[in-house]
PDB file of C-alpha atoms in Angstrom:
ATOM      1  CA  UNK C   1     121.300  70.939  87.418  1.00 45.00           C
ATOM      2  CA  UNK C   2     121.644  73.650  90.052  1.00 44.00           C
ATOM      3  CA  UNK C   3     119.004  76.351  89.721  1.00 47.00           C
ATOM      4  CA  UNK C   4     119.276  79.905  90.973  1.00 46.00           C
ATOM      5  CA  UNK C   5     116.328  79.373  93.316  1.00 47.00           C
ATOM      6  CA  UNK C   6     118.166  76.444  94.926  1.00 44.00           C
ATOM      7  CA  UNK C   7     120.980  78.645  96.240  1.00 44.00           C
ATOM      8  CA  UNK C   8     118.942  81.596  97.479  1.00 46.00           C
ATOM      9  CA  UNK C   9     118.036  81.511 101.155  1.00 48.00           C
ATOM     10  CA  UNK C  10     115.023  83.718 101.757  1.00 45.00           C
ATOM     11  CA  UNK C  11     114.434  85.169 105.215  1.00 57.00           C
ATOM     12  CA  UNK C  12     111.268  87.079 106.005  1.00 70.00           C
ATOM     13  CA  UNK C  13     109.097  88.716 103.378  1.00 83.00           C
ATOM     14  CA  UNK C  14     110.804  89.328 100.055  1.00 83.00           C
ATOM     15  CA  UNK C  15     110.177  92.879  98.856  1.00 86.00           C
ATOM     16  CA  UNK C  16     112.210  92.682  95.668  1.00 90.00           C
ATOM     17  CA  UNK C  17     114.416  90.262  93.825  1.00 93.00           C
ATOM     18  CA  UNK C  18     116.449  90.534  90.647  1.00 96.00           C
ATOM     19  CA  UNK C  19     118.731  88.176  88.830  1.00 96.00           C
ATOM     20  CA  UNK C  20     122.092  89.436  87.588  1.00 96.00           C
ATOM     21  CA  UNK C  21     123.822  87.271  85.013  1.00 96.00           C
ATOM     22  CA  UNK C  22     126.731  87.331  82.621  1.00 96.00           C
ATOM     23  CA  UNK C  23     125.793  87.752  78.970  1.00 93.00           C
ATOM     24  CA  UNK C  24     127.850  87.600  75.792  1.00 88.00           C
ATOM     25  CA  UNK C  25     128.678  91.297  76.082  1.00 83.00           C
ATOM     26  CA  UNK C  26     128.724  91.948  79.812  1.00 90.00           C
ATOM     27  CA  UNK C  27     126.033  91.522  82.443  1.00 96.00           C
ATOM     28  CA  UNK C  28     122.331  92.189  82.793  1.00 97.00           C
ATOM     29  CA  UNK C  29     119.868  92.512  85.635  1.00 97.00           C
ATOM     30  CA  UNK C  30     116.386  91.063  85.073  1.00 97.00           C
ATOM     31  CA  UNK C  31     113.263  91.151  87.221  1.00 95.00           C
ATOM     32  CA  UNK C  32     110.337  88.731  87.226  1.00 95.00           C
ATOM     33  CA  UNK C  33     108.244  91.141  85.103  1.00 95.00           C
ATOM     34  CA  UNK C  34     110.691  90.840  82.207  1.00 95.00           C
ATOM     35  CA  UNK C  35     112.394  94.222  82.545  1.00 96.00           C
ATOM     36  CA  UNK C  36     116.129  94.231  82.088  1.00 96.00           C
ATOM     37  CA  UNK C  37     119.024  96.639  82.268  1.00 97.00           C
ATOM     38  CA  UNK C  38     122.581  96.238  81.029  1.00 97.00           C
ATOM     39  CA  UNK C  39     125.258  96.349  83.735  1.00 97.00           C
ATOM     40  CA  UNK C  40     128.946  96.887  83.113  1.00 95.00           C
ATOM     41  CA  UNK C  41     132.040  98.765  84.076  1.00 92.00           C
ATOM     42  CA  UNK C  42     132.488 102.423  83.244  1.00 90.00           C
ATOM     43  CA  UNK C  43     133.747 101.482  79.779  1.00 92.00           C
ATOM     44  CA  UNK C  44     130.808  99.308  78.692  1.00 90.00           C
ATOM     45  CA  UNK C  45     128.720 101.165  76.104  1.00 92.00           C
ATOM     46  CA  UNK C  46     124.972 101.169  76.728  1.00 94.00           C
ATOM     47  CA  UNK C  47     125.290  99.857  80.278  1.00 96.00           C
ATOM     48  CA  UNK C  48     124.903 101.268  83.762  1.00 97.00           C
ATOM     49  CA  UNK C  49     127.629 100.757  86.332  1.00 96.00           C
ATOM     50  CA  UNK C  50     126.456  99.249  89.628  1.00 96.00           C
ATOM     51  CA  UNK C  51     126.885 102.645  91.339  1.00 96.00           C
ATOM     52  CA  UNK C  52     124.792 104.326  88.634  1.00 97.00           C
ATOM     53  CA  UNK C  53     122.084 101.723  89.224  1.00 97.00           C
ATOM     54  CA  UNK C  54     122.183 102.533  92.936  1.00 97.00           C
ATOM     55  CA  UNK C  55     121.762 106.244  92.157  1.00 98.00           C
ATOM     56  CA  UNK C  56     118.952 105.512  89.689  1.00 98.00           C
ATOM     57  CA  UNK C  57     117.234 103.380  92.324  1.00 97.00           C
ATOM     58  CA  UNK C  58     117.371 106.205  94.850  1.00 98.00           C
ATOM     59  CA  UNK C  59     116.161 108.861  92.396  1.00 98.00           C
ATOM     60  CA  UNK C  60     113.482 106.558  91.050  1.00 98.00           C
ATOM     61  CA  UNK C  61     112.311 105.655  94.531  1.00 97.00           C
ATOM     62  CA  UNK C  62     111.862 109.289  95.486  1.00 98.00           C
ATOM     63  CA  UNK C  63     110.168 110.344  92.250  1.00 98.00           C
ATOM     64  CA  UNK C  64     107.749 107.412  91.988  1.00 97.00           C
ATOM     65  CA  UNK C  65     106.728 108.131  95.583  1.00 97.00           C
ATOM     66  CA  UNK C  66     106.534 111.940  95.305  1.00 98.00           C
ATOM     67  CA  UNK C  67     104.577 112.039  92.033  1.00 97.00           C
ATOM     68  CA  UNK C  68     101.382 110.260  93.078  1.00 97.00           C
ATOM     69  CA  UNK C  69     101.342 111.992  96.470  1.00 97.00           C
ATOM     70  CA  UNK C  70     101.516 115.488  94.977  1.00 97.00           C
ATOM     71  CA  UNK C  71      99.064 114.574  92.196  1.00 96.00           C
ATOM     72  CA  UNK C  72      96.622 113.114  94.756  1.00 96.00           C
ATOM     73  CA  UNK C  73      96.657 116.501  96.489  1.00 96.00           C
ATOM     74  CA  UNK C  74      95.760 118.182  93.182  1.00 96.00           C
ATOM     75  CA  UNK C  75      99.258 119.487  92.364  1.00 97.00           C
ATOM     76  CA  UNK C  76     100.630 117.421  89.484  1.00 96.00           C
ATOM     77  CA  UNK C  77     103.978 118.887  88.435  1.00 97.00           C
ATOM     78  CA  UNK C  78     104.344 119.819  84.750  1.00 97.00           C
ATOM     79  CA  UNK C  79     107.838 118.271  84.880  1.00 97.00           C
ATOM     80  CA  UNK C  80     109.292 116.134  87.639  1.00 98.00           C
ATOM     81  CA  UNK C  81     112.862 114.875  87.297  1.00 98.00           C
ATOM     82  CA  UNK C  82     115.935 114.575  89.476  1.00 98.00           C
ATOM     83  CA  UNK C  83     119.692 114.293  89.114  1.00 98.00           C
ATOM     84  CA  UNK C  84     121.445 112.051  91.598  1.00 98.00           C
ATOM     85  CA  UNK C  85     125.194 112.199  92.179  1.00 98.00           C
ATOM     86  CA  UNK C  86     127.567 110.513  94.549  1.00 97.00           C
ATOM     87  CA  UNK C  87     130.888 111.763  95.811  1.00 96.00           C
ATOM     88  CA  UNK C  88     133.712 109.241  95.980  1.00 94.00           C
ATOM     89  CA  UNK C  89     135.732 109.578  99.158  1.00 94.00           C
ATOM     90  CA  UNK C  90     138.043 106.578  98.771  1.00 94.00           C
ATOM     91  CA  UNK C  91     138.489 103.482  96.640  1.00 92.00           C
ATOM     92  CA  UNK C  92     135.185 101.583  96.719  1.00 92.00           C
ATOM     93  CA  UNK C  93     133.658 104.109  99.144  1.00 93.00           C
ATOM     94  CA  UNK C  94     130.921 106.632  98.450  1.00 94.00           C
ATOM     95  CA  UNK C  95     130.492 109.814 100.405  1.00 94.00           C
ATOM     96  CA  UNK C  96     127.511 112.128 100.212  1.00 95.00           C
ATOM     97  CA  UNK C  97     124.768 111.315  97.719  1.00 97.00           C
ATOM     98  CA  UNK C  98     122.880 114.401  96.523  1.00 97.00           C
ATOM     99  CA  UNK C  99     119.455 114.398  94.887  1.00 98.00           C
ATOM    100  CA  UNK C 100     118.651 117.612  93.012  1.00 98.00           C
ATOM    101  CA  UNK C 101     115.052 117.994  91.870  1.00 98.00           C
ATOM    102  CA  UNK C 102     114.300 119.523  88.468  1.00 98.00           C
ATOM    103  CA  UNK C 103     110.675 120.612  88.568  1.00 97.00           C
ATOM    104  CA  UNK C 104     108.332 122.693  86.498  1.00 97.00           C
ATOM    105  CA  UNK C 105     105.391 123.738  88.609  1.00 97.00           C
ATOM    106  CA  UNK C 106     101.879 123.569  87.172  1.00 96.00           C
ATOM    107  CA  UNK C 107     100.852 126.874  85.686  1.00 96.00           C
ATOM    108  CA  UNK C 108      98.641 128.974  87.947  1.00 96.00           C
ATOM    109  CA  UNK C 109      99.041 126.689  90.977  1.00 96.00           C
ATOM    110  CA  UNK C 110     100.201 128.930  93.817  1.00 95.00           C
ATOM    111  CA  UNK C 111     100.441 126.092  96.371  1.00 97.00           C
ATOM    112  CA  UNK C 112     102.309 123.560  94.220  1.00 97.00           C
ATOM    113  CA  UNK C 113     105.792 124.553  95.407  1.00 97.00           C
ATOM    114  CA  UNK C 114     104.746 124.329  99.049  1.00 97.00           C
ATOM    115  CA  UNK C 115     103.071 120.935  98.574  1.00 97.00           C
ATOM    116  CA  UNK C 116     106.054 119.592  96.602  1.00 98.00           C
ATOM    117  CA  UNK C 117     108.534 120.707  99.263  1.00 97.00           C
ATOM    118  CA  UNK C 118     106.498 119.137 102.058  1.00 97.00           C
ATOM    119  CA  UNK C 119     105.861 115.855 100.249  1.00 97.00           C
ATOM    120  CA  UNK C 120     109.423 115.527  98.917  1.00 98.00           C
ATOM    121  CA  UNK C 121     110.804 116.220 102.388  1.00 97.00           C
ATOM    122  CA  UNK C 122     108.672 113.482 103.971  1.00 97.00           C
ATOM    123  CA  UNK C 123     109.525 111.039 101.188  1.00 97.00           C
ATOM    124  CA  UNK C 124     113.244 111.729 101.575  1.00 97.00           C
ATOM    125  CA  UNK C 125     113.178 111.438 105.368  1.00 96.00           C
ATOM    126  CA  UNK C 126     110.836 108.485 105.794  1.00 95.00           C
ATOM    127  CA  UNK C 127     109.046 106.925 102.827  1.00 95.00           C
ATOM    128  CA  UNK C 128     111.682 106.028 100.232  1.00 96.00           C
ATOM    129  CA  UNK C 129     112.728 102.442 100.907  1.00 95.00           C
ATOM    130  CA  UNK C 130     115.982 102.800  98.969  1.00 96.00           C
ATOM    131  CA  UNK C 131     116.917 105.983 100.813  1.00 96.00           C
ATOM    132  CA  UNK C 132     116.078 104.373 104.139  1.00 95.00           C
ATOM    133  CA  UNK C 133     118.281 101.400 103.248  1.00 94.00           C
ATOM    134  CA  UNK C 134     121.187 103.719 102.456  1.00 95.00           C
ATOM    135  CA  UNK C 135     120.805 105.671 105.700  1.00 93.00           C
ATOM    136  CA  UNK C 136     120.616 102.742 108.084  1.00 89.00           C
ATOM    137  CA  UNK C 137     123.103  99.949 108.594  1.00 88.00           C
ATOM    138  CA  UNK C 138     121.748  96.663 107.288  1.00 87.00           C
ATOM    139  CA  UNK C 139     122.919  93.143 106.936  1.00 90.00           C
ATOM    140  CA  UNK C 140     124.044  92.056 103.461  1.00 89.00           C
ATOM    141  CA  UNK C 141     124.635  88.347 103.124  1.00 91.00           C
ATOM    142  CA  UNK C 142     126.447  86.491 100.353  1.00 91.00           C
ATOM    143  CA  UNK C 143     125.805  82.859  99.440  1.00 92.00           C
ATOM    144  CA  UNK C 144     128.374  81.324  97.079  1.00 94.00           C
TER     145      UNK C 144
END
């Protein structure tokens, strides 16, 4: 019996790995901690499209990096969310991806907006692994 691990060639340190598999109703992505998400086309109810997962990964990467850094500086936002959208410029080609923060500043914290802007800017430019991957050319290999 051929196992998934038998066909994966790992080079260097593995930062993340997921398994995507066909199910009775579509596809699902599963990580080694047991989390899963339904994946489908734009018509599949209750499922993310692959592009939506990419956008969620980018938004999630920024927010899970920004939140502890602002909180550590004593400026925990009352609400921290983001909308992420991608423009389509051609078949199978994305254009600009825009992340729009939706924030409620902590009441009575005069420096929170300044700290958030500085931290979010650094995260966007340098510290979000997903964003960095999207900005720089990288090698994507396929093993069939």
